Coordinates of C-alpha atoms and ligand atoms in Angstrom, one line a residue:
M11 CA 24.0 4.3 16.0
F12 CA 23.7 5.5 19.4
L13 CA 19.8 7.1 19.1
L14 CA 18.2 3.7 17.0
L15 CA 19.8 1.4 19.7
Q16 CA 18.4 3.7 22.3
P17 CA 14.7 3.0 21.5
L18 CA 15.4 -1.3 20.7
A19 CA 17.2 -1.3 23.6
L20 CA 14.5 0.3 25.8
L21 CA 11.7 -1.7 24.4
F22 CA 13.2 -4.8 25.1
L23 CA 13.1 -4.2 28.9
T24 CA 10.0 -2.9 28.9
V25 CA 9.0 -6.2 27.4
L26 CA 11.5 -8.1 29.4
F27 CA 8.9 -6.3 32.7
L28 CA 5.7 -6.6 31.2
Y29 CA 6.4 -10.7 30.1
P30 CA 5.9 -11.9 33.7
L31 CA 2.6 -9.9 34.4
F32 CA 1.7 -10.8 30.6
R33 CA 1.8 -14.5 31.7
H34 CA 0.0 -14.2 34.6
A35 CA -3.2 -12.7 31.9
Y36 CA -3.1 -15.0 29.3
G37 CA -1.3 -18.0 31.7
E38 CA -2.8 -21.4 31.9
P39 CA -5.2 -21.8 34.3
K40 CA -3.9 -24.5 37.4
D41 CA -6.6 -27.7 38.4
C42 CA -8.3 -27.6 34.9
Q43 CA -7.7 -30.5 32.6
L44 CA -6.8 -28.0 29.2
P45 CA -6.6 -29.9 26.2
P46 CA -3.0 -30.0 25.1
G47 CA -1.4 -27.4 23.0
S48 CA 1.0 -24.3 23.7
F49 CA 0.6 -20.8 23.7
G50 CA 3.8 -20.0 22.5
W51 CA 6.2 -17.1 24.0
L52 CA 5.1 -13.7 22.3
P53 CA 2.4 -12.5 24.6
L54 CA -0.7 -11.0 22.6
I55 CA 0.3 -11.9 19.4
G56 CA 1.0 -15.8 20.6
K57 CA 0.9 -18.5 17.6
T58 CA -1.6 -15.9 15.4
M59 CA 1.1 -15.3 13.1
S60 CA 1.9 -19.7 12.1
F61 CA -2.9 -20.1 12.7
I62 CA -3.3 -16.9 9.4
N63 CA 0.5 -18.5 7.4
P64 CA -1.2 -18.2 3.9
H65 CA -1.4 -22.2 2.7
L66 CA -3.0 -23.6 -0.3
S67 CA -6.8 -24.1 0.9
C68 CA -7.2 -27.6 0.0
T69 CA -4.4 -28.6 2.4
M70 CA -5.0 -28.3 6.1
G71 CA -1.6 -26.1 6.4
Q72 CA 1.9 -26.0 8.8
F73 CA 0.1 -24.2 12.0
L74 CA -2.7 -27.6 11.9
E75 CA -0.5 -29.9 10.4
E76 CA 2.2 -29.6 12.8
N77 CA 0.3 -29.0 16.1
I78 CA -2.6 -32.3 15.6
K79 CA 0.7 -34.0 14.7
R80 CA 1.9 -33.7 17.6
Y81 CA -0.9 -32.8 20.2
G82 CA -4.0 -34.3 18.5
K83 CA -7.3 -33.2 16.8
I84 CA -8.5 -31.0 19.5
F85 CA -6.0 -28.6 21.1
R86 CA -4.9 -25.2 23.1
S87 CA -2.9 -22.1 21.0
H88 CA -2.9 -18.3 21.4
L89 CA -4.8 -16.8 18.9
F90 CA -6.0 -13.3 17.8
G91 CA -5.5 -12.8 21.8
H92 CA -7.5 -14.7 23.2
R93 CA -6.3 -18.3 24.7
T94 CA -7.8 -20.2 22.1
V95 CA -8.9 -23.9 21.6
V96 CA -8.8 -25.6 17.4
S97 CA -10.8 -28.5 17.5
C98 CA -10.3 -30.7 14.3
D99 CA -12.8 -33.0 16.1
V100 CA -15.6 -33.8 13.5
D101 CA -17.6 -34.6 17.3
F102 CA -16.2 -31.6 18.7
N103 CA -17.3 -29.3 16.2
H104 CA -20.7 -30.4 15.6
F105 CA -20.6 -30.5 19.3
I106 CA -19.1 -26.7 19.0
L107 CA -22.5 -25.2 16.7
Q108 CA -24.5 -27.1 18.3
N109 CA -24.5 -25.9 21.0
E110 CA -24.5 -21.9 20.5
D111 CA -26.4 -19.9 23.4
R112 CA -25.8 -23.1 25.5
L113 CA -22.1 -22.8 26.1
F114 CA -20.9 -21.3 23.4
E115 CA -21.4 -17.9 21.6
A116 CA -20.4 -16.4 18.2
S117 CA -17.2 -14.1 19.4
Y118 CA -15.9 -12.5 16.1
P119 CA -13.2 -10.7 16.4
V120 CA -13.4 -6.4 17.8
N121 CA -12.3 -5.4 14.2
I122 CA -15.4 -6.4 13.0
P123 CA -18.2 -5.7 15.1
K124 CA -16.7 -1.5 14.5
V125 CA -17.0 -2.7 10.9
L126 CA -20.1 -3.8 10.4
G127 CA -21.3 -2.1 14.1
D128 CA -23.9 -4.0 16.4
F129 CA -26.7 -5.3 14.1
T130 CA -25.0 -7.9 12.3
M131 CA -25.6 -11.3 12.9
L132 CA -22.4 -12.0 13.0
V133 CA -22.5 -9.9 16.1
M134 CA -25.2 -11.0 17.0
T135 CA -26.0 -13.2 20.3
G136 CA -29.1 -15.0 21.9
D137 CA -32.5 -13.5 21.0
A138 CA -31.6 -10.6 18.5
H139 CA -29.4 -12.8 17.0
K140 CA -32.8 -15.4 17.1
R141 CA -35.1 -12.6 15.5
I142 CA -33.2 -11.2 12.5
R143 CA -32.9 -14.3 11.3
G144 CA -35.5 -16.0 11.5
V145 CA -36.2 -12.6 9.4
A146 CA -33.2 -13.2 6.9
L147 CA -34.6 -17.4 6.6
G148 CA -37.7 -15.7 6.0
L149 CA -36.3 -13.9 2.6
F150 CA -34.4 -17.0 1.2
S151 CA -37.8 -18.7 2.2
S152 CA -40.0 -15.5 -0.3
M153 CA -37.2 -16.8 -3.4
K154 CA -37.5 -20.1 -3.2
T155 CA -41.3 -19.4 -3.7
H156 CA -40.8 -17.1 -6.9
E157 CA -38.3 -19.6 -8.6
A158 CA -39.2 -18.8 -12.1
A159 CA -38.3 -14.3 -10.8
T160 CA -35.3 -15.8 -8.9
I161 CA -34.0 -18.1 -11.8
S162 CA -34.8 -15.9 -14.6
D163 CA -33.6 -13.1 -12.8
I164 CA -30.6 -14.9 -12.2
D165 CA -30.3 -16.0 -15.8
N166 CA -30.2 -12.9 -17.4
I167 CA -27.4 -10.9 -15.5
V168 CA -25.6 -14.6 -16.1
V169 CA -26.4 -14.4 -19.6
R170 CA -25.3 -10.2 -19.7
L171 CA -21.8 -11.8 -18.3
M172 CA -20.8 -14.4 -20.9
D173 CA -21.7 -12.1 -23.6
S174 CA -19.4 -9.4 -22.7
W175 CA -16.8 -12.4 -22.7
K176 CA -17.6 -12.3 -26.7
N177 CA -14.2 -10.2 -28.1
K178 CA -12.3 -11.4 -25.0
K179 CA -9.5 -14.6 -25.7
T180 CA -8.3 -13.8 -21.7
L181 CA -10.8 -13.0 -17.8
V182 CA -9.7 -13.0 -14.6
L183 CA -12.0 -15.9 -13.5
C184 CA -12.4 -13.7 -10.3
D185 CA -13.3 -10.9 -10.6
E186 CA -16.1 -11.9 -13.2
T187 CA -17.7 -14.1 -10.5
R188 CA -17.6 -11.3 -8.3
K189 CA -19.2 -8.9 -10.9
F190 CA -22.1 -12.3 -11.3
T191 CA -22.6 -13.0 -7.6
F192 CA -23.2 -9.2 -6.9
N193 CA -25.2 -8.5 -9.9
V194 CA -27.2 -11.2 -8.4
I195 CA -27.4 -10.5 -4.1
V196 CA -28.4 -6.5 -5.4
K197 CA -31.0 -7.5 -8.3
H198 CA -32.7 -9.7 -4.6
I199 CA -31.5 -6.8 -2.4
L200 CA -32.8 -3.6 -4.1
S201 CA -34.6 -4.8 -8.1
L202 CA -31.0 -2.5 -9.1
S203 CA -30.0 -3.7 -12.9
P204 CA -26.2 -3.6 -13.1
E205 CA -25.8 -0.7 -14.9
D206 CA -28.0 1.0 -12.7
P207 CA -25.4 4.3 -11.6
E208 CA -26.7 2.9 -8.1
T209 CA -25.1 -0.9 -8.5
V210 CA -22.0 0.4 -9.6
L211 CA -21.9 3.0 -7.0
L212 CA -22.8 0.1 -4.4
L213 CA -20.0 -2.1 -5.6
D214 CA -17.1 0.5 -5.4
N215 CA -17.6 0.7 -1.8
Y216 CA -18.2 -2.7 -1.5
K217 CA -14.5 -3.3 -2.7
T218 CA -13.5 -1.2 0.4
F219 CA -14.9 -3.6 3.0
M220 CA -13.9 -7.3 1.8
K221 CA -11.4 -8.5 4.1
G222 CA -10.8 -9.9 6.8
F223 CA -14.6 -10.1 8.3
V224 CA -14.0 -14.9 8.6
S225 CA -11.2 -14.7 9.8
A226 CA -9.4 -11.1 10.8
P227 CA -5.8 -9.8 11.2
I228 CA -3.5 -9.0 13.6
N229 CA -1.6 -5.7 10.9
L230 CA 1.7 -6.4 12.5
P231 CA 4.1 -4.6 10.1
G232 CA 6.7 -7.7 7.8
T233 CA 4.6 -10.7 8.7
P234 CA 4.2 -12.8 6.5
F235 CA 0.4 -12.6 6.5
V236 CA 0.4 -9.2 5.6
K237 CA 2.9 -9.5 3.5
A238 CA 0.9 -11.1 1.6
Q239 CA -2.0 -9.4 1.4
R240 CA -0.6 -6.2 0.6
E241 CA 0.9 -8.2 -2.4
H242 CA -2.4 -9.6 -3.2
E243 CA -3.9 -6.6 -2.9
T244 CA -2.2 -4.1 -5.1
R245 CA -2.3 -7.0 -8.3
S246 CA -6.6 -7.1 -7.3
W247 CA -9.1 -4.4 -7.4
I248 CA -9.2 -4.4 -3.6
R249 CA -7.2 -2.2 -3.4
C250 CA -8.4 -0.5 0.5
L251 CA -8.1 -2.6 4.0
R252 CA -8.0 0.6 6.3
S253 CA -10.1 0.6 9.0
I254 CA -11.3 4.1 8.3
L255 CA -12.2 3.4 4.5
R256 CA -14.7 0.9 5.3
R257 CA -16.5 3.0 7.8
Q258 CA -17.5 5.3 4.9
A259 CA -18.1 2.9 2.8
K260 CA -20.8 1.3 5.1
F261 CA -21.9 4.7 5.5
Q262 CA -22.0 5.2 2.1
I263 CA -24.0 2.0 1.3
T264 CA -26.4 2.3 4.4
N265 CA -26.7 5.8 2.5
I266 CA -28.1 4.5 -1.2
V267 CA -29.8 2.0 0.4
G268 CA -31.8 4.9 2.2
K269 CA -32.5 6.6 -0.5
I270 CA -34.0 3.7 -2.8
R271 CA -36.0 3.0 0.2
D272 CA -37.1 6.7 0.8
R273 CA -37.8 7.4 -3.1
R274 CA -40.4 3.8 -2.5
R275 CA -42.3 5.4 0.3
R276 CA -42.8 8.3 -2.4
Q277 CA -43.5 7.0 -5.2
R278 CA -46.0 4.4 -3.5
I279 CA -47.5 7.4 -1.8
A280 CA -47.5 8.8 -4.4
A281 CA -49.8 6.1 -6.9
G282 CA -51.3 4.6 -2.9
G283 CA -50.7 1.5 -2.1
P284 CA -48.5 -0.4 -0.5
E285 CA -46.3 -2.0 -3.8
V286 CA -44.1 -0.4 -6.5
D287 CA -43.7 -2.9 -9.3
G288 CA -46.4 -5.8 -7.7
R289 CA -42.9 -7.8 -6.8
K290 CA -41.2 -7.4 -3.6
D291 CA -37.1 -7.5 -2.9
F292 CA -35.5 -7.5 0.3
L293 CA -36.0 -4.1 1.0
D294 CA -39.1 -4.4 0.3
L295 CA -40.1 -7.5 2.6
L296 CA -38.0 -5.9 5.0
E297 CA -40.2 -3.0 5.2
S298 CA -43.6 -4.3 4.9
H299 CA -42.0 -6.7 8.8
G300 CA -43.0 -3.9 11.0
G301 CA -41.3 -5.1 13.8
L302 CA -37.4 -4.0 12.4
T303 CA -35.6 -0.9 12.9
E304 CA -33.1 1.3 11.1
D305 CA -30.1 -0.1 12.0
E306 CA -32.2 -4.2 11.5
I307 CA -32.4 -3.6 8.6
F308 CA -29.4 -1.7 7.3
G309 CA -28.2 -4.9 9.3
L310 CA -29.5 -7.5 7.5
V311 CA -28.8 -5.6 3.9
I312 CA -24.9 -5.6 4.9
D313 CA -25.5 -9.3 6.0
L314 CA -25.8 -10.5 2.5
L315 CA -24.3 -8.0 0.5
I316 CA -21.3 -9.8 2.3
G317 CA -22.2 -13.2 2.6
G318 CA -24.0 -13.3 -1.0
Y319 CA -21.0 -12.5 -2.5
E320 CA -17.4 -13.1 -1.6
T321 CA -18.0 -16.6 -0.6
T322 CA -20.4 -18.1 -4.1
A323 CA -17.8 -15.9 -6.6
M324 CA -14.9 -17.7 -4.7
L325 CA -17.3 -21.6 -4.8
I326 CA -18.0 -20.9 -8.1
A327 CA -13.5 -20.2 -9.1
I328 CA -12.7 -23.0 -8.0
I329 CA -15.1 -25.2 -9.9
V330 CA -13.9 -24.0 -13.2
K331 CA -10.3 -24.7 -11.9
F332 CA -10.8 -28.4 -10.4
V333 CA -12.8 -28.6 -13.6
G334 CA -10.8 -27.6 -16.1
N335 CA -8.2 -29.9 -14.8
D336 CA -10.1 -32.8 -14.9
P337 CA -11.3 -33.3 -19.4
E338 CA -13.2 -36.0 -18.0
I339 CA -15.6 -34.5 -15.4
L340 CA -16.1 -31.8 -17.6
S341 CA -17.2 -34.1 -20.6
E342 CA -20.3 -35.3 -17.7
L343 CA -20.4 -32.6 -17.0
R344 CA -21.6 -30.7 -20.0
A345 CA -23.5 -33.8 -21.4
E346 CA -25.4 -34.3 -18.0
H347 CA -26.8 -30.2 -19.2
A348 CA -27.1 -30.4 -22.2
A349 CA -29.6 -33.8 -21.3
A350 CA -31.4 -31.3 -19.3
R351 CA -31.3 -28.1 -22.2
K352 CA -32.9 -30.8 -24.3
K353 CA -35.6 -32.0 -21.5
K354 CA -36.8 -28.3 -22.2
A355 CA -39.3 -26.7 -25.0
G356 CA -37.5 -23.9 -26.6
D357 CA -36.0 -21.5 -24.4
E358 CA -38.0 -22.5 -21.9
P359 CA -35.8 -21.4 -18.6
L360 CA -34.6 -25.1 -16.7
K361 CA -36.5 -25.2 -12.9
W362 CA -35.2 -25.0 -9.1
Q363 CA -36.1 -29.2 -10.1
D364 CA -34.1 -30.0 -12.7
Y365 CA -30.6 -27.9 -11.0
K366 CA -31.1 -30.4 -8.0
D367 CA -31.6 -33.6 -10.4
M368 CA -28.4 -32.9 -11.9
R369 CA -26.5 -36.1 -9.9
L370 CA -22.6 -34.9 -10.9
T371 CA -23.2 -31.5 -10.8
Q372 CA -24.8 -31.7 -6.9
C373 CA -21.6 -33.9 -6.4
L374 CA -19.2 -31.1 -7.8
I375 CA -20.6 -28.6 -6.0
N376 CA -20.2 -30.6 -2.7
E377 CA -16.7 -32.0 -3.8
A378 CA -15.0 -28.2 -4.1
L379 CA -17.1 -27.0 -1.0
R380 CA -15.1 -29.5 0.7
L381 CA -11.7 -29.6 -1.2
G382 CA -11.5 -25.4 -1.7
N383 CA -12.6 -25.0 1.6
V384 CA -14.8 -21.8 0.9
V385 CA -14.7 -20.6 5.4
K386 CA -11.5 -22.4 6.1
F387 CA -13.5 -21.2 11.1
V388 CA -16.6 -19.5 13.3
H389 CA -14.9 -17.7 16.3
R390 CA -16.8 -19.4 18.9
K391 CA -16.1 -18.1 22.7
A392 CA -17.2 -20.9 25.9
I393 CA -20.0 -18.7 27.7
K394 CA -19.5 -20.9 30.9
P395 CA -17.0 -23.6 31.8
V396 CA -17.2 -26.5 29.5
R397 CA -16.1 -30.2 30.3
Y398 CA -15.7 -32.5 26.6
K399 CA -14.2 -36.0 27.3
E400 CA -10.9 -35.5 29.0
F401 CA -11.0 -31.5 28.8
E402 CA -12.1 -28.8 30.5
I403 CA -12.9 -25.4 28.3
P404 CA -12.8 -22.5 31.4
A405 CA -15.3 -20.2 30.5
G406 CA -14.1 -16.5 28.2
W407 CA -11.8 -18.1 26.3
K408 CA -12.2 -18.8 22.7
V409 CA -12.6 -21.9 20.5
L410 CA -12.7 -21.9 16.3
P411 CA -14.4 -25.3 15.2
I412 CA -11.8 -25.7 11.8
L413 CA -14.5 -26.3 8.9
S414 CA -11.4 -27.3 7.1
G415 CA -9.9 -29.9 9.4
V416 CA -12.9 -31.8 9.2
H417 CA -13.5 -31.9 5.4
L418 CA -9.0 -33.0 4.7
D419 CA -9.7 -36.0 7.5
G420 CA -8.2 -39.0 6.1
S421 CA -10.2 -41.2 8.7
L422 CA -13.4 -39.6 7.2
H423 CA -13.3 -39.0 3.7
N424 CA -10.3 -41.4 1.4
D425 CA -7.8 -39.4 -0.6
P426 CA -8.8 -36.8 1.3
F427 CA -6.6 -34.3 -1.1
R428 CA -7.8 -35.8 -4.2
F429 CA -10.5 -33.9 -6.4
D430 CA -13.1 -36.5 -6.7
P431 CA -17.4 -35.8 -7.4
R432 CA -17.8 -39.1 -7.1
R433 CA -16.9 -39.7 -4.1
W434 CA -20.3 -37.5 -3.0
Q435 CA -21.7 -40.4 -5.3
N436 CA -23.6 -42.7 -3.1
E437 CA -23.4 -39.8 0.0
E438 CA -26.4 -38.0 1.5
V439 CA -25.1 -34.7 2.1
E440 CA -27.7 -33.6 4.4
S441 CA -27.0 -36.1 7.0
A442 CA -23.1 -36.1 6.7
R443 CA -21.5 -35.0 9.5
N444 CA -17.9 -34.8 7.8
F445 CA -19.5 -32.0 5.3
M446 CA -20.3 -28.4 7.2
P447 CA -18.8 -26.2 4.5
F448 CA -22.3 -24.3 6.4
G449 CA -21.1 -24.8 9.9
G450 CA -23.6 -25.8 11.8
G451 CA -27.1 -25.3 14.4
K452 CA -28.8 -22.7 14.9
R453 CA -25.8 -19.7 12.5
L454 CA -26.6 -22.9 9.7
C455 CA -25.4 -20.3 6.3
P456 CA -29.5 -19.1 5.4
G457 CA -27.8 -17.9 1.7
S458 CA -26.3 -22.0 0.5
D459 CA -29.7 -22.0 -1.5
L460 CA -28.4 -19.5 -3.0
A461 CA -25.1 -20.3 -3.5
W462 CA -25.8 -23.3 -5.1
L463 CA -28.3 -22.0 -7.6
D464 CA -26.0 -19.7 -8.3
T465 CA -23.3 -21.6 -9.2
C466 CA -25.6 -25.0 -10.6
I467 CA -26.9 -21.4 -13.7
F468 CA -23.2 -20.5 -13.7
L469 CA -21.9 -23.1 -14.7
H470 CA -25.6 -24.1 -17.0
H471 CA -24.3 -21.2 -19.4
L472 CA -20.6 -21.6 -19.0
L473 CA -20.5 -24.7 -20.5
P474 CA -21.9 -25.3 -23.8
K475 CA -20.9 -22.1 -25.2
Y476 CA -17.0 -21.5 -23.6
S477 CA -14.1 -23.9 -23.4
W478 CA -11.1 -22.4 -20.9
K479 CA -8.4 -23.3 -19.8
T480 CA -5.7 -21.4 -16.7
Q481 CA -3.1 -20.2 -17.6
E482 CA -1.3 -19.9 -14.4
E483 CA -0.5 -23.8 -13.2
D484 CA 0.4 -23.0 -9.9
D485 CA -2.7 -20.5 -9.6
W486 CA -4.8 -21.9 -7.0
P487 CA -7.2 -21.2 -4.2
M488 CA -4.9 -20.0 -1.0
S489 CA -6.5 -20.0 2.9
F490 CA -5.3 -15.6 3.1
P491 CA -7.2 -17.1 5.5
F492 CA -10.2 -15.9 3.3
L493 CA -10.2 -17.3 0.9
D494 CA -8.8 -15.7 -3.0
F495 CA -6.6 -16.8 -5.9
K496 CA -3.5 -15.3 -5.9
K497 CA -3.2 -14.6 -9.3
G498 CA -7.5 -14.5 -9.5
L499 CA -7.1 -17.5 -12.0
K500 CA -7.0 -16.0 -14.8
I501 CA -8.4 -18.2 -18.5
A502 CA -7.9 -18.4 -21.4
I503 CA -11.1 -18.5 -22.8
Q504 CA -13.5 -19.3 -26.8
P505 CA -16.4 -19.3 -27.4
L506 CA -17.3 -22.3 -28.3
S507 CA -19.8 -22.9 -32.0
D508 CA -21.9 -25.9 -31.6
P509 CA -24.5 -24.3 -28.1
C510 CA -24.3 -27.9 -27.0
P511 CA -21.6 -29.1 -27.7
S512 CA -20.0 -32.8 -28.7
Q513 CA -18.2 -35.0 -25.7
E514 CA -15.7 -34.4 -28.1
Q515 CA -15.5 -30.4 -28.3
A516 CA -16.3 -31.4 -24.4
T517 CA -12.7 -32.3 -23.7
S518 CA -10.3 -30.2 -26.4
Ligands
LIG620 C1 -20.6 -21.3 -0.8 C2 -20.7 -19.6 0.1 C3 -20.8 -20.0 1.2 C4 -20.8 -20.7 1.7 C5 -18.7 -21.9 1.6 C6 -20.6 -20.3 3.4 C7 -20.6 -20.2 5.0 C8 -21.2 -19.6 5.7 C9 -20.7 -19.8 7.2 C10 -19.8 -21.4 7.7 C11 -21.4 -19.4 8.0 C12 -21.4 -19.7 9.3 C13 -20.7 -18.8 10.4 C14 -20.5 -18.7 11.7 O1 -21.3 -20.5 12.6 O2 -20.5 -17.8 12.2 C15 -22.7 -18.4 7.0 C16 -23.6 -17.5 8.0 C17 -23.7 -16.6 7.0 N1 -24.1 -16.4 6.0 FE1 -23.1 -17.8 4.5 N2 -22.4 -18.7 3.1 C18 -22.3 -18.8 2.4 C19 -23.0 -18.6 1.0 C20 -24.1 -17.2 1.1 C21 -25.0 -16.5 1.0 C22 -25.1 -16.4 -1.1 C23 -25.5 -16.3 2.1 C24 -26.6 -14.6 1.8 C25 -27.0 -13.9 0.4 C26 -25.1 -15.8 3.0 C27 -25.2 -14.9 4.4 C28 -25.0 -15.5 5.6 C29 -25.0 -15.1 6.1 C30 -26.9 -13.9 6.9 C31 -24.9 -15.9 7.6 C32 -24.9 -15.6 9.4 C33 -25.6 -16.5 9.6 C34 -25.9 -16.7 10.8 O3 -25.5 -16.0 12.0 O4 -27.3 -16.7 11.7 N3 -24.2 -17.6 2.7 N4 -22.3 -19.3 5.7

């Protein structure tokens, strides 16, 4: 017993003596009109544990609720080891995102560059970021230029996936939507099909890669965050979080991509021409760009794999959950997709514009993004002293614009916690200041169109083919703060015999 008490006493005394030093290092600067708030009393950890405490993603969570009530929508705190200004204020969030590189820059927690390397867009800043971002935007616009091929690829992937459900009675939907979005993104980047051995290998390595990028955890044993994560991981197929494994996984991923690139180079030389089969995927476009180093090419491939996979998979799962609970919307949606289908001859695929014209589907996606909050917040830091209204933010402080804070703000959205796709019927989303699921400014998500197209096409095939029922009523999207369903969203499915179901079938 004594042996056990000794180290505890030592720890207590160390903390006691070091505390004034920590207070000095993490204390509040004098003569500065800081936003109101408190750093908490724990050195380093501050209030991180309350901030990352898991909660329903369609709620603010206790931390934000309590702080907003006490201090207002802009307040100071101590998060992820830094003095931080947290903002749930729509105007300040826009101010932060619009002043990228002038007053603020991206500042993701250290484990992200450690794992991803220095060539990921999340880590790059200034001109380096601008240059790589330009390349990424070019890739996505090439996807739009080859619209028919893009849509046909996604159609094929979703048809095969849903065919594989034929003899199943239940599904863990998040596993299925992850398979779907992963197969779509590897098809776009590397022209790999779901059954290619390289796809399987990539996915295996990729699974080790996926948690904590948008919101890095502090891994202290026994904390609610780590407990929640552990529960979540033992159940799900994403088991491995340790950074060493992630680094190995990154190595494997770049290795696989490198082998594909070398194979293509050899094929090109043998064929004496620049293209293998006439159509270019993202890797071909990056290779032919000329001005990119090998590290930059691999960095971008990893960025697109990360961005294009989990986020969209979760968005689709949120929609399936919400719509499954709303027979009226489900029935109208089926009718909307059936009407679009009827306008086409035979198997002719729908076009980009056909999807854009589906008004209710657009409203539904917006509402799922608003209420589901796939990305809760983004990480920024003040690069010089910033004055905003009556507040001053010292240089070096972290700043967290909370996107969900704007989406769930009752002064911006009527009845903000209610799922109501129709609220978007008369809104011009592109100019809506109260809606920022893809961030904003110089880091506005470049993959938003792909996420939107994936979601539309998935729904277009799901709606006439299957009816579904969620099996666990309490399995809602959770903010860990990365988004996931606690139980992966188990659903019972039933094939619909009529490919264009009647209203009665649709609501059953
Ligand atoms: C529902 C789906 C998605 C959501 C909610 C989402 C959300 C976001 C947000 C909020 C950011 C801004 C991060 C910041 O400001 O620090 C972002 C950036 C980014 N996203 Fe997405 N995203 C989605 C889908 C995608 C897809 C499909 C891709 C690619 C295939 C993608 C690739 C990226 C990349 C590369 C960045 C970094 C941009 C930069 O730093 O300039 N995202 N995303």
